[in-house]
mmCIF file of C-alpha atoms in Angstrom:
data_model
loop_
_atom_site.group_PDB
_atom_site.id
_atom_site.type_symbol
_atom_site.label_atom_id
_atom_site.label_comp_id
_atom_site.label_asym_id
_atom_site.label_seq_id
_atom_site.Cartn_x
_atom_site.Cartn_y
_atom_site.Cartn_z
ATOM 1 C CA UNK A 699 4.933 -6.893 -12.903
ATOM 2 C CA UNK A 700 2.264 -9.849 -14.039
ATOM 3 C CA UNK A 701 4.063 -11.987 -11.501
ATOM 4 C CA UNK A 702 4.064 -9.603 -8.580
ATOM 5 C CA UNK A 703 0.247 -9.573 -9.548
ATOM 6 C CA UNK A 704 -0.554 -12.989 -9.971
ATOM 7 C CA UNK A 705 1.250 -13.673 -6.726
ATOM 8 C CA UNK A 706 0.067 -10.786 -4.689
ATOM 9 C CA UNK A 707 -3.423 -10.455 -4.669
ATOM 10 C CA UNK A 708 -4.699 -14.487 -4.146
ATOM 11 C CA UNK A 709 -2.190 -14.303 -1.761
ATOM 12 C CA UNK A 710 -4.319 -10.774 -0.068
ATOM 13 C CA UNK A 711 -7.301 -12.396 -0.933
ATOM 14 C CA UNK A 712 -6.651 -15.960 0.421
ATOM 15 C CA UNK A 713 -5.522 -14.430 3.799
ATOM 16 C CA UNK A 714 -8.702 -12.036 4.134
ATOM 17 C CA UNK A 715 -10.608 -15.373 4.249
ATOM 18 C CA UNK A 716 -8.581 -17.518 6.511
ATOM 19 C CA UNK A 717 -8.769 -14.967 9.203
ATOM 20 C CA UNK A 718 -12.090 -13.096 9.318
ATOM 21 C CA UNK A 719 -11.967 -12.163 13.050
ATOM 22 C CA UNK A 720 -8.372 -10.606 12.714
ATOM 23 C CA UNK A 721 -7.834 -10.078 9.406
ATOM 24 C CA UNK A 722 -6.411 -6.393 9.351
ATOM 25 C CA UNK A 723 -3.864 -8.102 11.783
ATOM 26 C CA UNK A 724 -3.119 -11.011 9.364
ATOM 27 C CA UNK A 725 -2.951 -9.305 6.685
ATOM 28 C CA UNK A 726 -0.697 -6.231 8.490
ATOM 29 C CA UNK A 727 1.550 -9.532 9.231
ATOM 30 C CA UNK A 728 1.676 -10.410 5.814
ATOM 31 C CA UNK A 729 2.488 -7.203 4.012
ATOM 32 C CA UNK A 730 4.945 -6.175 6.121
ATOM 33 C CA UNK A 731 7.124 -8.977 4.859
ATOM 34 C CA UNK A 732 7.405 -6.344 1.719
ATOM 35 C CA UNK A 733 9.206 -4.302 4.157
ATOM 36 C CA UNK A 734 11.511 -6.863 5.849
ATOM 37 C CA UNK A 735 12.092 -8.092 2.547
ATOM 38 C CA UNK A 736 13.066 -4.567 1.285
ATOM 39 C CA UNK A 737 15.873 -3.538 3.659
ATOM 40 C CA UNK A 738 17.460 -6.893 3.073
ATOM 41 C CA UNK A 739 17.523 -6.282 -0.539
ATOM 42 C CA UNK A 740 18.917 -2.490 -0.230
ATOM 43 C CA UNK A 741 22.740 -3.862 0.591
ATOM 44 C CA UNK A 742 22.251 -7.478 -0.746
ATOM 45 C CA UNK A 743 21.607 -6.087 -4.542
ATOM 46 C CA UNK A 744 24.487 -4.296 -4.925
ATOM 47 C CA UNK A 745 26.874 -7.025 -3.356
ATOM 48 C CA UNK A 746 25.277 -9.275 -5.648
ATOM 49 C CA UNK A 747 25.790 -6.995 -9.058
ATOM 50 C CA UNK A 748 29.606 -6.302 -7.365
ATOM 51 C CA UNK A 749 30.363 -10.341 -6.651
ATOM 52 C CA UNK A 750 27.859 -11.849 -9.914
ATOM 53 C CA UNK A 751 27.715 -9.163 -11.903
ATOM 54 C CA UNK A 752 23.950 -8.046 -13.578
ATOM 55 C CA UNK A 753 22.871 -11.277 -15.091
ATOM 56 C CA UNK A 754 24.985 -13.853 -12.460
ATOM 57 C CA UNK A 755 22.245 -11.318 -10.028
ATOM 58 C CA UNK A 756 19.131 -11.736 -11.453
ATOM 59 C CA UNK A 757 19.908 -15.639 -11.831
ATOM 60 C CA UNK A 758 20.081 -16.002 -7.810
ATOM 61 C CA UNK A 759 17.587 -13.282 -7.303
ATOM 62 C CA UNK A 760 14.954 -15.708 -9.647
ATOM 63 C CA UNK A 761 16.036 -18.434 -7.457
ATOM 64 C CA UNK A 762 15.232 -16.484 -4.535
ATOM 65 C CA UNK A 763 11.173 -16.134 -6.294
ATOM 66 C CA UNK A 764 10.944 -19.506 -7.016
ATOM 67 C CA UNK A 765 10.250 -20.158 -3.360
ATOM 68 C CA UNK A 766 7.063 -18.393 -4.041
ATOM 69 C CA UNK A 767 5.914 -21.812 -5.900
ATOM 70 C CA UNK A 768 6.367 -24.118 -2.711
ATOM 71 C CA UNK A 769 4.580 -20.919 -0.423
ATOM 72 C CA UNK A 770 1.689 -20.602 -3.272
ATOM 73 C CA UNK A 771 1.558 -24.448 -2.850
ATOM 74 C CA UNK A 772 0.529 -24.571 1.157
ATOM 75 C CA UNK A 773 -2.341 -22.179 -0.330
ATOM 76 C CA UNK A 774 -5.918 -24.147 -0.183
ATOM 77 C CA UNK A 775 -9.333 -22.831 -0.673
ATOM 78 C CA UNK A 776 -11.091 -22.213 2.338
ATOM 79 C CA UNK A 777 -15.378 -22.767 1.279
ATOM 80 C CA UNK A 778 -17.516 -21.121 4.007
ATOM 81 C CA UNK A 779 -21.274 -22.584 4.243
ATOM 82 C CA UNK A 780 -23.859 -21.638 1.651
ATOM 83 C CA UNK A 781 -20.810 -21.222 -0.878
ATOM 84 C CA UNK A 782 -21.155 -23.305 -3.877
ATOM 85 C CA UNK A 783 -17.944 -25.892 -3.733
ATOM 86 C CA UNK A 784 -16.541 -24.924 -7.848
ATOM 87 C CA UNK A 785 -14.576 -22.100 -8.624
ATOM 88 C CA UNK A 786 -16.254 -18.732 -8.725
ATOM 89 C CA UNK A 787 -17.168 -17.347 -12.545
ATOM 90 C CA UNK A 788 -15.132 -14.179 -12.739
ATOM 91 C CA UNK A 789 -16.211 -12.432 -15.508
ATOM 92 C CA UNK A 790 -20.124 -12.193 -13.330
ATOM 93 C CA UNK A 791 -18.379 -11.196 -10.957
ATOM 94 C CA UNK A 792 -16.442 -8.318 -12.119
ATOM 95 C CA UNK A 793 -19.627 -7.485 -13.833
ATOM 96 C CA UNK A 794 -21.448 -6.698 -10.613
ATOM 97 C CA UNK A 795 -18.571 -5.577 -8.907
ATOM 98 C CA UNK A 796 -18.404 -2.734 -11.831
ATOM 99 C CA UNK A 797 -22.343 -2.112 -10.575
ATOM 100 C CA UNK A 798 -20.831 -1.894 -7.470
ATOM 101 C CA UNK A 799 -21.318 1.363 -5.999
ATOM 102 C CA UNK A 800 -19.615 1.698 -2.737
ATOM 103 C CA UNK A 801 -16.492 -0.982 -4.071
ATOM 104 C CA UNK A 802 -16.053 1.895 -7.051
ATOM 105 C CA UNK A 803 -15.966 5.077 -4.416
ATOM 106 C CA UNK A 804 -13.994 2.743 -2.807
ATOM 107 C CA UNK A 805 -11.302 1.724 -5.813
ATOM 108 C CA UNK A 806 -11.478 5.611 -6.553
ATOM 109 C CA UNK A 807 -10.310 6.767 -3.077
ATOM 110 C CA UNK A 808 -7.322 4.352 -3.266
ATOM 111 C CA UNK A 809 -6.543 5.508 -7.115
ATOM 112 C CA UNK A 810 -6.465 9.114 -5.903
ATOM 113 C CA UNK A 811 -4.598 8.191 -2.440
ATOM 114 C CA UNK A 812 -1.731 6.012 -5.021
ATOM 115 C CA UNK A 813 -1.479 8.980 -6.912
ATOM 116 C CA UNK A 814 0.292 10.892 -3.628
ATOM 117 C CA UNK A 815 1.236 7.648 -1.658
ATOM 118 C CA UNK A 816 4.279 7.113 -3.687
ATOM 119 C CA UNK A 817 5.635 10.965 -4.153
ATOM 120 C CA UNK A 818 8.316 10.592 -0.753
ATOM 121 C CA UNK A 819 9.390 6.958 -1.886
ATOM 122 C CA UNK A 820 10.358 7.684 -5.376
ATOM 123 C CA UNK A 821 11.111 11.540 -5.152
ATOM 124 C CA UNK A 822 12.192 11.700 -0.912
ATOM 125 C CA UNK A 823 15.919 10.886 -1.975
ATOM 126 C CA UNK A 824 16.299 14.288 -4.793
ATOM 127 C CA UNK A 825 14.400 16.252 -1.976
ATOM 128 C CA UNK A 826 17.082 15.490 1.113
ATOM 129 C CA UNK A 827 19.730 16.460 -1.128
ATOM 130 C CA UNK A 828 18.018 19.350 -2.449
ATOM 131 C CA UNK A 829 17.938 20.573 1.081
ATOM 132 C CA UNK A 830 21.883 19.965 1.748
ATOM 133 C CA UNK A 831 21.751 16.361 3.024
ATOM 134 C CA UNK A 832 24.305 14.491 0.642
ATOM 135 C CA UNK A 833 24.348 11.066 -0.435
ATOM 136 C CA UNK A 834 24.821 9.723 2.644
ATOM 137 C CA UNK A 835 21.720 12.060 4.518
ATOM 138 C CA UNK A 836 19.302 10.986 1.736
ATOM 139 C CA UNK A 837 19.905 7.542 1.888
ATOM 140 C CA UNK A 838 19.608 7.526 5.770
ATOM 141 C CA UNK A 839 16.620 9.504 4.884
ATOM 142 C CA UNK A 840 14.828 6.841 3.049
ATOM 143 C CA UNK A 841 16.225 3.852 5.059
ATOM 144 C CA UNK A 842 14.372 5.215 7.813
ATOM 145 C CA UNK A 843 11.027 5.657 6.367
ATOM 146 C CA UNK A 844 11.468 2.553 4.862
ATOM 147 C CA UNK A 845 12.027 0.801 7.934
ATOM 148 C CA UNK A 846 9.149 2.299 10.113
ATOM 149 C CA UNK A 847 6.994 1.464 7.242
ATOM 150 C CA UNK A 848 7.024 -1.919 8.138
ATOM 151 C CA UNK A 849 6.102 -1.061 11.833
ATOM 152 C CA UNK A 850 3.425 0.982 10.895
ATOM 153 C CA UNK A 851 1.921 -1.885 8.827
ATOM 154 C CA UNK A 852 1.814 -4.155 11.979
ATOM 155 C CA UNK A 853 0.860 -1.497 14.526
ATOM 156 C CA UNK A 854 -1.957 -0.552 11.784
ATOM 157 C CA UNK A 855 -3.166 -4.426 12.086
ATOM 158 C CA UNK A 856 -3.227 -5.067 15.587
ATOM 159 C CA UNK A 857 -5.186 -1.307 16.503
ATOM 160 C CA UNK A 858 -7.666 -2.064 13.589
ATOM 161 C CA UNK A 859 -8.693 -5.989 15.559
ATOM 162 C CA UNK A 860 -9.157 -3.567 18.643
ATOM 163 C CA UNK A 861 -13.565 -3.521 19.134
ATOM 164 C CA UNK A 862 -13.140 -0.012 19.583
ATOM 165 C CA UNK A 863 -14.409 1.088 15.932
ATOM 166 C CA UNK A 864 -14.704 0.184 12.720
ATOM 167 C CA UNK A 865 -12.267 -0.704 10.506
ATOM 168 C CA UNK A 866 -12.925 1.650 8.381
ATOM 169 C CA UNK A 867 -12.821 4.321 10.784
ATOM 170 C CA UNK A 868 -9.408 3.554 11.427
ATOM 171 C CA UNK A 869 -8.715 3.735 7.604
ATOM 172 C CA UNK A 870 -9.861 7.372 7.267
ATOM 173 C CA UNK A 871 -7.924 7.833 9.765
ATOM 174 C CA UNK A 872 -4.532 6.505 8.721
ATOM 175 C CA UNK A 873 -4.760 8.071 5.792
ATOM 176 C CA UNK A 874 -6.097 11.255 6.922
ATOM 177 C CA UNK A 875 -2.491 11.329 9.054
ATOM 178 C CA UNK A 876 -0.733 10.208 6.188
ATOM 179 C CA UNK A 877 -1.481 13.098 3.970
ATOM 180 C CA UNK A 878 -1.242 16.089 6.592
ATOM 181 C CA UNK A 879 2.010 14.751 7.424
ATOM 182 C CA UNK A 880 2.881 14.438 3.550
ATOM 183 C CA UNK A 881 1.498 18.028 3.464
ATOM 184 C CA UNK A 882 4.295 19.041 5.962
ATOM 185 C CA UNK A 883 6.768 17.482 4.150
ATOM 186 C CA UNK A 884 8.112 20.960 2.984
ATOM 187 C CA UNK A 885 8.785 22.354 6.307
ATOM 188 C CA UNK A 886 11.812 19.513 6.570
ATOM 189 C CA UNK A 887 14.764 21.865 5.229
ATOM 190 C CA UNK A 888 17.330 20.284 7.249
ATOM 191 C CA UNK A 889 18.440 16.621 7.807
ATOM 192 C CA UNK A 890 16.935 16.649 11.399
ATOM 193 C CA UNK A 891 13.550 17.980 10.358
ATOM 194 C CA UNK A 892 13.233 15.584 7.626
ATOM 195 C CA UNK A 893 14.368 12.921 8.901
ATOM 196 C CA UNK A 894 12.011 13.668 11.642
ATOM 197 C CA UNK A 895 8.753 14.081 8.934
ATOM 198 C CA UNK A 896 10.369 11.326 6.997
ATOM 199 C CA UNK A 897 9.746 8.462 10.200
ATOM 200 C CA UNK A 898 6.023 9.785 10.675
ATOM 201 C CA UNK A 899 5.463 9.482 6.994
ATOM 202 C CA UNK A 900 6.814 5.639 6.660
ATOM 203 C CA UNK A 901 4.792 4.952 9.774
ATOM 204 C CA UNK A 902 1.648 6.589 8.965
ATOM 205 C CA UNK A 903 1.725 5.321 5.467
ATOM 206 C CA UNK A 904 3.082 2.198 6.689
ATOM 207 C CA UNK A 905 -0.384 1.217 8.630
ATOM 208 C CA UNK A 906 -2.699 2.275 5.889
ATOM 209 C CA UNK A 907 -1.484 -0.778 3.899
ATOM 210 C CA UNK A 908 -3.039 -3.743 5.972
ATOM 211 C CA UNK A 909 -6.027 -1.692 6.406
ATOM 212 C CA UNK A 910 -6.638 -1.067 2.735
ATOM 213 C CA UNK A 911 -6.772 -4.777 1.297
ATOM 214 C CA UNK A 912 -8.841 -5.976 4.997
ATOM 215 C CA UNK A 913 -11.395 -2.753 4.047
ATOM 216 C CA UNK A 914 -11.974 -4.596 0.839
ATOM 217 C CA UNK A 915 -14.023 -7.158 2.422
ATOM 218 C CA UNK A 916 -15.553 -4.750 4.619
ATOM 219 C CA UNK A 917 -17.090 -2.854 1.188
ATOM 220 C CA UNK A 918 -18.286 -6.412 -0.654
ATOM 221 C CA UNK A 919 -17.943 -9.033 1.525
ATOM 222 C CA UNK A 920 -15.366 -12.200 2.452
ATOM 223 C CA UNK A 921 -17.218 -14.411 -0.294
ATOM 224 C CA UNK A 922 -15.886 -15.312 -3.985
ATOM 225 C CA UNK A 923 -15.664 -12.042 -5.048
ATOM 226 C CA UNK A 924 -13.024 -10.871 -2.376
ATOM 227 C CA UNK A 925 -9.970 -11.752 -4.477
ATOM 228 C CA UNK A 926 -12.267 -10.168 -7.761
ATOM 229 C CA UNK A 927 -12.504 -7.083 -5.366
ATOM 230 C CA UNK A 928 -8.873 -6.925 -4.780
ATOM 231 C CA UNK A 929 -7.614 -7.243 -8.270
ATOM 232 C CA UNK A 930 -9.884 -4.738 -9.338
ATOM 233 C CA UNK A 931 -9.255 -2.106 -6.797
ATOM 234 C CA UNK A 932 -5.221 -2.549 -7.301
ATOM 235 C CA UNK A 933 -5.687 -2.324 -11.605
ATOM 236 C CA UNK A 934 -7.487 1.349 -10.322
ATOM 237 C CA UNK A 935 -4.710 1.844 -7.948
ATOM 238 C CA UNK A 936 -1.898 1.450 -10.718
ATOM 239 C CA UNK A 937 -3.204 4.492 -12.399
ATOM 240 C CA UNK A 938 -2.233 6.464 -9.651
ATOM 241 C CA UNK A 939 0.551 5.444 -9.275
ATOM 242 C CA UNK A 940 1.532 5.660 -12.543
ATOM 243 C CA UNK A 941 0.367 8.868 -13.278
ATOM 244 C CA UNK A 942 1.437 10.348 -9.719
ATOM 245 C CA UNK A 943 5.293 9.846 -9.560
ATOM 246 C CA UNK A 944 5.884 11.834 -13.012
ATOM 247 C CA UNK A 945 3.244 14.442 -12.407
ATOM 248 C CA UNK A 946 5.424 15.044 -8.995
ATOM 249 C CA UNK A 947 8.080 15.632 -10.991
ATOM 250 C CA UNK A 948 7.053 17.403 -13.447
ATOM 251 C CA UNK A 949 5.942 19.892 -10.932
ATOM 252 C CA UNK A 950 9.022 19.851 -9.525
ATOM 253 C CA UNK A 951 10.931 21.181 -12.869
ATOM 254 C CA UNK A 952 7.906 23.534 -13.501
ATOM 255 C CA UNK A 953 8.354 25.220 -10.037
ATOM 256 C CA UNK A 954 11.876 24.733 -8.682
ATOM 257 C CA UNK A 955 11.401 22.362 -6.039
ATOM 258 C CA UNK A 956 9.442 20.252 -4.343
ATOM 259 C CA UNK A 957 7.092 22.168 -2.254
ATOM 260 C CA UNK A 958 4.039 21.860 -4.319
ATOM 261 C CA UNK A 959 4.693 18.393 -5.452
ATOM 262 C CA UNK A 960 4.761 16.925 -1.864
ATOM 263 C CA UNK A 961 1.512 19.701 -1.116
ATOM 264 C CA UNK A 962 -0.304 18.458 -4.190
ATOM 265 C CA UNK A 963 0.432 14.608 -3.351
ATOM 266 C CA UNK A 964 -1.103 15.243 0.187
ATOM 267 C CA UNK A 965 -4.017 16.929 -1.194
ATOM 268 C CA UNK A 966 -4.267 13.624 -3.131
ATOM 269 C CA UNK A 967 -4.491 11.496 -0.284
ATOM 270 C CA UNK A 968 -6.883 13.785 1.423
ATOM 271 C CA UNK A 969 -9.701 13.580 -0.849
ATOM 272 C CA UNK A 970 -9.265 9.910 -0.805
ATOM 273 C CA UNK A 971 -10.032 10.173 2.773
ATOM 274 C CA UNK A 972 -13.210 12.047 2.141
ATOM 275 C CA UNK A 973 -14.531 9.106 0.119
ATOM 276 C CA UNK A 974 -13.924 6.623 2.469
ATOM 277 C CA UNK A 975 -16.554 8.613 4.849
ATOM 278 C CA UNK A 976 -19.345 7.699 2.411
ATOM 279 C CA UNK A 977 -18.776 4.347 2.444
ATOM 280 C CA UNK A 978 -21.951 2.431 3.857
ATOM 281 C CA UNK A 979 -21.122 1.085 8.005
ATOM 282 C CA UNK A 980 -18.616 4.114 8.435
ATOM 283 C CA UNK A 981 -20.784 5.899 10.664
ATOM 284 C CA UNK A 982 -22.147 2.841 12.816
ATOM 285 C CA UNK A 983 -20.861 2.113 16.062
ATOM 286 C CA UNK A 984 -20.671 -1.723 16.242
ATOM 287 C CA UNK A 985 -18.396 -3.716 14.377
#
């Protein structure tokens, strides 16, 4: 977990600043590498535990991250003019981004949109066989949202760089469509039908991603503070998703089934959305 974080967010951060006229495209680009990178993993694991066994795995699977050095290498800071040419002092600047009022309605709408964002990926698989789809149904089931979810990223880049409106506007609205179709999860009692909800879920929740790290410099700025920004926001983020999954579930054992855990989740994401509209810029018409 500390090395998915001390990889991922310089790596947000250091994109946001390399591409400030497309940068929800870049970084849609970018994180849906997470999603190429998943579906390889899905069959390679287990050939790998079958061929290797556990540790013989996690040996060639740690060779596999140690590429990460030589990509973290090609990384160089970028200085834009005014900037002073040192490192930035982090501790100042978490300070004022704690001051920060927009950046904390901001890290607050993502904590609450975390807390439902995860609900189909960790609890989608129990909820396709609860409605009769087998091993086999679920796991097509969560192949497929997996899959679009990489689409949606990129498709959720390149509309954002369109000068049609804001980014932000596009935000609220990605994740607006992600939780009413979360909310109709429930209706999907038979493989078709979810299967169906399960693709516009991965999509929709797919393109919220690149928008949510490029809205970051939208709230504070591309300066220093942008990877400061990002960290932050993902530290509030892991509280939701933390707290989410298991509160899903523990709705699930409390009620039966998973109707009000999927309803709850897109309730989540919902009043995430409502926070993004107070965001200073939302409402003005030039980018």
């Amino acid at each position: 977990g500390l090395g998915w974080a001390l990889v991922f967010t310089p790596s947000l951060g250091t994109v946001a600043r390399y591409f400030p006229a497309r940068r929800a495209l870049a970084t849609g680009l970018v994180v849906s590498g997470a999603s190429v990178s998943g579906l390889a993993l899905g069959p390679l694991v287990p050939f790998l535990l079958d061929t290797y066994g556990w540790r013989g795995a996690l040996l060639l699977l740690a060779a596999l991250s140690f590429n990460l050095v030589a990509a973290g290498a090609l990384l160089r800071p970028l200085p834009h003019p005014g900037e002073p040419s040192g490192p930035p002092k982090a501790g100042g600047g978490l300070l004022r981004l704690l001051r920060h009022g927009p950046f904390l309605r901001y890290a607050l709408a993502f904590l609450l949109v975390d807390a439902g964002y995860y609900v189909p990926f960790v609890h989608g698989e129990a909820r396709a066989q609860e409605v009769g789809c087998g091993d086999r149904g679920a796991g097509l089931v969560m192949a497929a949202m997996a899959g679009v979810d990489g689409g949606g990223r990129l498709a959720g880049g390149w509309l954002a760089g369109r000068p049609a409106a804001r980014l932000l506007r596009h935000l609220f609205a990605w994740v607006t469509l992600t939780g009413l179709t979360l909310l109709l999860l429930p209706l999907g009692t038979t493989f078709g039908g979810l299967l169906a909800l399960a693709l516009a879920y991965g999509f929709c929740a797919g393109a919220l991603v690149p928008l949510q790290f490029s809205g970051v410099a939208e709230v504070v700025g591309a300066g220093p503070p942008l990877v400061n920004a990002i960290g932050l926001m993902q530290m509030f983020e892991s509280l939701g998703s933390l707290l989410g999954a298991p509160f899903a579930g523990w709705l699930r054992d409390t009620t039966g089934d998973f109707t009000i855990s999927f309803l709850v989740a897109g309730a989540f994401l919902l009043a995430g959305s409502l926070l993004i509209l107070t965001l200073p810029g939302f409402s003005c018409s030039s980018r």
